[in-house]
């Protein structure tokens, strides 16, 4: 296989695999809500974007925390529900795609390395691998009921 053919196939695979991300439409306010023109926006979010745009606390938080952490703050979600509704569709696309790809990679790796021991459906192997939650082993062990002798 030639390099050009391989790259062409790789491009086709990436285009197919990440089609949903390529089709996402980003509006200017999603990237920088403080430099956009509210008059050009949908009426349902105009009022909220104007209120957000001139709020000094949120301007400072956006500059300090960055775009991703800014949009994930709980108080922003509650105070600007229409903006959050629009933005959440964009934010959810990225971790979801990442987790799906990570899950496929994990299953692929395990099927190659641990064919005899793999119980993906029953043991929760994938869930443990993809979760950022660390189990509290000491707490779980303290709740375990010891088996008495018969």
PDB file of C-alpha atoms in Angstrom:
ATOM      1  CA  UNK A   1       0.000   0.000   0.000  1.00  0.00           C
ATOM      2  CA  UNK A   2       1.394   3.381  -0.902  1.00  0.00           C
ATOM      3  CA  UNK A   3       1.620   6.251   1.525  1.00  0.00           C
ATOM      4  CA  UNK A   4      -0.802   8.362  -0.503  1.00  0.00           C
ATOM      5  CA  UNK A   5      -3.401   5.608  -0.546  1.00  0.00           C
ATOM      6  CA  UNK A   6      -2.997   5.047   3.190  1.00  0.00           C
ATOM      7  CA  UNK A   7      -3.384   8.774   3.908  1.00  0.00           C
ATOM      8  CA  UNK A   8      -6.462   8.952   1.684  1.00  0.00           C
ATOM      9  CA  UNK A   9      -8.045   6.045   3.567  1.00  0.00           C
ATOM     10  CA  UNK A  10      -7.095   7.623   6.882  1.00  0.00           C
ATOM     11  CA  UNK A  11      -8.708  10.906   5.842  1.00  0.00           C
ATOM     12  CA  UNK A  12     -11.896   9.089   4.826  1.00  0.00           C
ATOM     13  CA  UNK A  13     -11.952   7.191   8.130  1.00  0.00           C
ATOM     14  CA  UNK A  14     -11.482  10.361  10.193  1.00  0.00           C
ATOM     15  CA  UNK A  15     -14.131  12.185   8.162  1.00  0.00           C
ATOM     16  CA  UNK A  16     -16.609   9.393   8.797  1.00  0.00           C
ATOM     17  CA  UNK A  17     -15.698   8.873  12.442  1.00  0.00           C
ATOM     18  CA  UNK A  18     -15.826  12.545  13.415  1.00  0.00           C
ATOM     19  CA  UNK A  19     -18.618  13.648  11.071  1.00  0.00           C
ATOM     20  CA  UNK A  20     -20.773  14.804  13.970  1.00  0.00           C
ATOM     21  CA  UNK A  21     -17.986  17.096  15.203  1.00  0.00           C
ATOM     22  CA  UNK A  22     -17.317  18.489  11.746  1.00  0.00           C
ATOM     23  CA  UNK A  23     -21.021  19.293  11.388  1.00  0.00           C
ATOM     24  CA  UNK A  24     -21.194  21.263  14.645  1.00  0.00           C
ATOM     25  CA  UNK A  25     -21.909  24.923  14.133  1.00  0.00           C
ATOM     26  CA  UNK A  26     -20.096  27.264  16.462  1.00  0.00           C
ATOM     27  CA  UNK A  27     -21.426  30.750  16.850  1.00  0.00           C
ATOM     28  CA  UNK A  28     -19.172  33.631  17.845  1.00  0.00           C
ATOM     29  CA  UNK A  29     -20.760  34.025  21.282  1.00  0.00           C
ATOM     30  CA  UNK A  30     -19.886  30.423  22.173  1.00  0.00           C
ATOM     31  CA  UNK A  31     -16.187  31.098  21.809  1.00  0.00           C
ATOM     32  CA  UNK A  32     -16.128  34.624  23.240  1.00  0.00           C
ATOM     33  CA  UNK A  33     -19.456  35.839  24.638  1.00  0.00           C
ATOM     34  CA  UNK A  34     -17.973  39.211  25.551  1.00  0.00           C
ATOM     35  CA  UNK A  35     -16.994  40.381  22.074  1.00  0.00           C
ATOM     36  CA  UNK A  36     -20.073  39.340  20.102  1.00  0.00           C
ATOM     37  CA  UNK A  37     -22.848  41.543  18.708  1.00  0.00           C
ATOM     38  CA  UNK A  38     -26.162  40.652  20.427  1.00  0.00           C
ATOM     39  CA  UNK A  39     -28.302  42.139  17.629  1.00  0.00           C
ATOM     40  CA  UNK A  40     -27.159  39.367  15.268  1.00  0.00           C
ATOM     41  CA  UNK A  41     -28.374  36.599  17.593  1.00  0.00           C
ATOM     42  CA  UNK A  42     -31.450  34.530  18.133  1.00  0.00           C
ATOM     43  CA  UNK A  43     -34.046  36.440  20.193  1.00  0.00           C
ATOM     44  CA  UNK A  44     -34.241  33.732  22.856  1.00  0.00           C
ATOM     45  CA  UNK A  45     -30.625  34.298  23.891  1.00  0.00           C
ATOM     46  CA  UNK A  46     -30.240  38.023  23.141  1.00  0.00           C
ATOM     47  CA  UNK A  47     -31.281  39.248  26.574  1.00  0.00           C
ATOM     48  CA  UNK A  48     -29.113  36.729  28.388  1.00  0.00           C
ATOM     49  CA  UNK A  49     -26.043  37.450  26.273  1.00  0.00           C
ATOM     50  CA  UNK A  50     -26.423  41.196  26.916  1.00  0.00           C
ATOM     51  CA  UNK A  51     -26.663  40.571  30.656  1.00  0.00           C
ATOM     52  CA  UNK A  52     -23.655  38.242  30.549  1.00  0.00           C
ATOM     53  CA  UNK A  53     -21.597  40.508  28.300  1.00  0.00           C
ATOM     54  CA  UNK A  54     -21.677  43.424  30.729  1.00  0.00           C
ATOM     55  CA  UNK A  55     -21.247  41.453  33.964  1.00  0.00           C
ATOM     56  CA  UNK A  56     -17.782  42.201  35.373  1.00  0.00           C
ATOM     57  CA  UNK A  57     -17.687  39.062  37.516  1.00  0.00           C
ATOM     58  CA  UNK A  58     -18.234  36.785  34.517  1.00  0.00           C
ATOM     59  CA  UNK A  59     -15.764  38.723  32.373  1.00  0.00           C
ATOM     60  CA  UNK A  60     -13.083  38.171  35.009  1.00  0.00           C
ATOM     61  CA  UNK A  61     -14.018  34.500  35.431  1.00  0.00           C
ATOM     62  CA  UNK A  62     -13.871  33.913  31.670  1.00  0.00           C
ATOM     63  CA  UNK A  63     -10.390  35.443  31.475  1.00  0.00           C
ATOM     64  CA  UNK A  64      -9.162  33.525  34.510  1.00  0.00           C
ATOM     65  CA  UNK A  65     -10.736  30.074  33.987  1.00  0.00           C
ATOM     66  CA  UNK A  66     -10.872  29.736  30.217  1.00  0.00           C
ATOM     67  CA  UNK A  67     -13.729  28.831  27.937  1.00  0.00           C
ATOM     68  CA  UNK A  68     -14.387  25.225  28.974  1.00  0.00           C
ATOM     69  CA  UNK A  69     -14.422  25.732  32.737  1.00  0.00           C
ATOM     70  CA  UNK A  70     -16.371  28.982  32.314  1.00  0.00           C
ATOM     71  CA  UNK A  71     -19.276  27.333  30.502  1.00  0.00           C
ATOM     72  CA  UNK A  72     -19.388  24.429  32.960  1.00  0.00           C
ATOM     73  CA  UNK A  73     -19.974  26.573  36.056  1.00  0.00           C
ATOM     74  CA  UNK A  74     -23.265  25.752  37.804  1.00  0.00           C
ATOM     75  CA  UNK A  75     -24.282  29.331  38.563  1.00  0.00           C
ATOM     76  CA  UNK A  76     -23.905  30.283  34.895  1.00  0.00           C
ATOM     77  CA  UNK A  77     -26.148  27.375  33.923  1.00  0.00           C
ATOM     78  CA  UNK A  78     -28.830  28.504  36.361  1.00  0.00           C
ATOM     79  CA  UNK A  79     -28.633  32.228  35.636  1.00  0.00           C
ATOM     80  CA  UNK A  80     -28.539  31.888  31.833  1.00  0.00           C
ATOM     81  CA  UNK A  81     -30.570  28.752  31.003  1.00  0.00           C
ATOM     82  CA  UNK A  82     -31.120  29.603  27.319  1.00  0.00           C
ATOM     83  CA  UNK A  83     -27.416  30.186  26.709  1.00  0.00           C
ATOM     84  CA  UNK A  84     -26.588  26.997  28.570  1.00  0.00           C
ATOM     85  CA  UNK A  85     -29.099  25.006  26.528  1.00  0.00           C
ATOM     86  CA  UNK A  86     -27.418  26.128  23.297  1.00  0.00           C
ATOM     87  CA  UNK A  87     -23.888  25.677  24.644  1.00  0.00           C
ATOM     88  CA  UNK A  88     -24.457  22.296  26.280  1.00  0.00           C
ATOM     89  CA  UNK A  89     -25.019  20.644  22.892  1.00  0.00           C
ATOM     90  CA  UNK A  90     -21.549  21.738  21.838  1.00  0.00           C
ATOM     91  CA  UNK A  91     -19.855  20.832  25.129  1.00  0.00           C
ATOM     92  CA  UNK A  92     -21.409  17.376  25.275  1.00  0.00           C
ATOM     93  CA  UNK A  93     -20.145  16.416  21.830  1.00  0.00           C
ATOM     94  CA  UNK A  94     -16.477  16.466  22.799  1.00  0.00           C
ATOM     95  CA  UNK A  95     -16.303  14.305  25.922  1.00  0.00           C
ATOM     96  CA  UNK A  96     -18.853  11.901  24.476  1.00  0.00           C
ATOM     97  CA  UNK A  97     -16.768  11.337  21.353  1.00  0.00           C
ATOM     98  CA  UNK A  98     -13.629  11.014  23.466  1.00  0.00           C
ATOM     99  CA  UNK A  99     -15.239   8.439  25.770  1.00  0.00           C
ATOM    100  CA  UNK A 100     -16.575   6.404  22.857  1.00  0.00           C
ATOM    101  CA  UNK A 101     -13.158   6.327  21.195  1.00  0.00           C
ATOM    102  CA  UNK A 102     -11.488   5.469  24.513  1.00  0.00           C
ATOM    103  CA  UNK A 103     -14.004   2.689  25.075  1.00  0.00           C
ATOM    104  CA  UNK A 104     -13.361   1.184  21.655  1.00  0.00           C
ATOM    105  CA  UNK A 105      -9.605   1.364  22.212  1.00  0.00           C
ATOM    106  CA  UNK A 106      -9.939  -0.308  25.611  1.00  0.00           C
ATOM    107  CA  UNK A 107     -12.103  -3.135  24.263  1.00  0.00           C
ATOM    108  CA  UNK A 108      -9.769  -3.601  21.309  1.00  0.00           C
ATOM    109  CA  UNK A 109      -6.721  -3.762  23.595  1.00  0.00           C
ATOM    110  CA  UNK A 110      -8.370  -6.178  26.011  1.00  0.00           C
ATOM    111  CA  UNK A 111      -9.639  -8.500  23.309  1.00  0.00           C
ATOM    112  CA  UNK A 112      -6.098  -8.793  21.979  1.00  0.00           C
ATOM    113  CA  UNK A 113      -4.291  -9.145  25.325  1.00  0.00           C
ATOM    114  CA  UNK A 114      -6.739 -10.806  27.695  1.00  0.00           C
ATOM    115  CA  UNK A 115      -8.983 -13.001  25.547  1.00  0.00           C
ATOM    116  CA  UNK A 116      -9.601 -15.627  28.213  1.00  0.00           C
ATOM    117  CA  UNK A 117     -10.227 -13.258  31.122  1.00  0.00           C
ATOM    118  CA  UNK A 118     -12.349 -10.586  29.444  1.00  0.00           C
ATOM    119  CA  UNK A 119     -15.817 -10.119  30.899  1.00  0.00           C
ATOM    120  CA  UNK A 120     -16.616  -6.632  29.662  1.00  0.00           C
ATOM    121  CA  UNK A 121     -20.365  -6.891  30.185  1.00  0.00           C
ATOM    122  CA  UNK A 122     -20.323  -8.374  33.671  1.00  0.00           C
ATOM    123  CA  UNK A 123     -17.353  -6.953  35.567  1.00  0.00           C
ATOM    124  CA  UNK A 124     -17.650  -3.328  34.540  1.00  0.00           C
ATOM    125  CA  UNK A 125     -14.113  -3.240  33.109  1.00  0.00           C
ATOM    126  CA  UNK A 126     -14.953  -0.471  30.649  1.00  0.00           C
ATOM    127  CA  UNK A 127     -16.757   1.616  33.240  1.00  0.00           C
ATOM    128  CA  UNK A 128     -13.765   1.448  35.576  1.00  0.00           C
ATOM    129  CA  UNK A 129     -11.355   2.362  32.794  1.00  0.00           C
ATOM    130  CA  UNK A 130     -13.365   5.347  31.526  1.00  0.00           C
ATOM    131  CA  UNK A 131     -14.470   6.744  34.881  1.00  0.00           C
ATOM    132  CA  UNK A 132     -12.478   9.402  36.674  1.00  0.00           C
ATOM    133  CA  UNK A 133     -14.068   8.451  39.971  1.00  0.00           C
ATOM    134  CA  UNK A 134     -11.632   6.710  42.288  1.00  0.00           C
ATOM    135  CA  UNK A 135     -13.202   4.091  44.580  1.00  0.00           C
ATOM    136  CA  UNK A 136     -12.760   4.525  48.320  1.00  0.00           C
ATOM    137  CA  UNK A 137     -11.373   1.059  49.022  1.00  0.00           C
ATOM    138  CA  UNK A 138     -11.083   1.578  52.786  1.00  0.00           C
ATOM    139  CA  UNK A 139     -14.735   2.631  53.048  1.00  0.00           C
ATOM    140  CA  UNK A 140     -15.906  -0.271  50.905  1.00  0.00           C
ATOM    141  CA  UNK A 141     -13.845  -2.728  52.951  1.00  0.00           C
ATOM    142  CA  UNK A 142     -15.237  -1.345  56.225  1.00  0.00           C
ATOM    143  CA  UNK A 143     -18.797  -1.935  54.976  1.00  0.00           C
ATOM    144  CA  UNK A 144     -18.045  -5.539  54.028  1.00  0.00           C
ATOM    145  CA  UNK A 145     -19.693  -8.071  56.324  1.00  0.00           C
ATOM    146  CA  UNK A 146     -17.283 -10.736  57.478  1.00  0.00           C
ATOM    147  CA  UNK A 147     -18.261 -14.355  56.955  1.00  0.00           C
ATOM    148  CA  UNK A 148     -18.567 -16.260  60.178  1.00  0.00           C
ATOM    149  CA  UNK A 149     -17.619 -19.905  60.565  1.00  0.00           C
ATOM    150  CA  UNK A 150     -20.346 -22.495  60.106  1.00  0.00           C
TER     151      UNK A 150
END
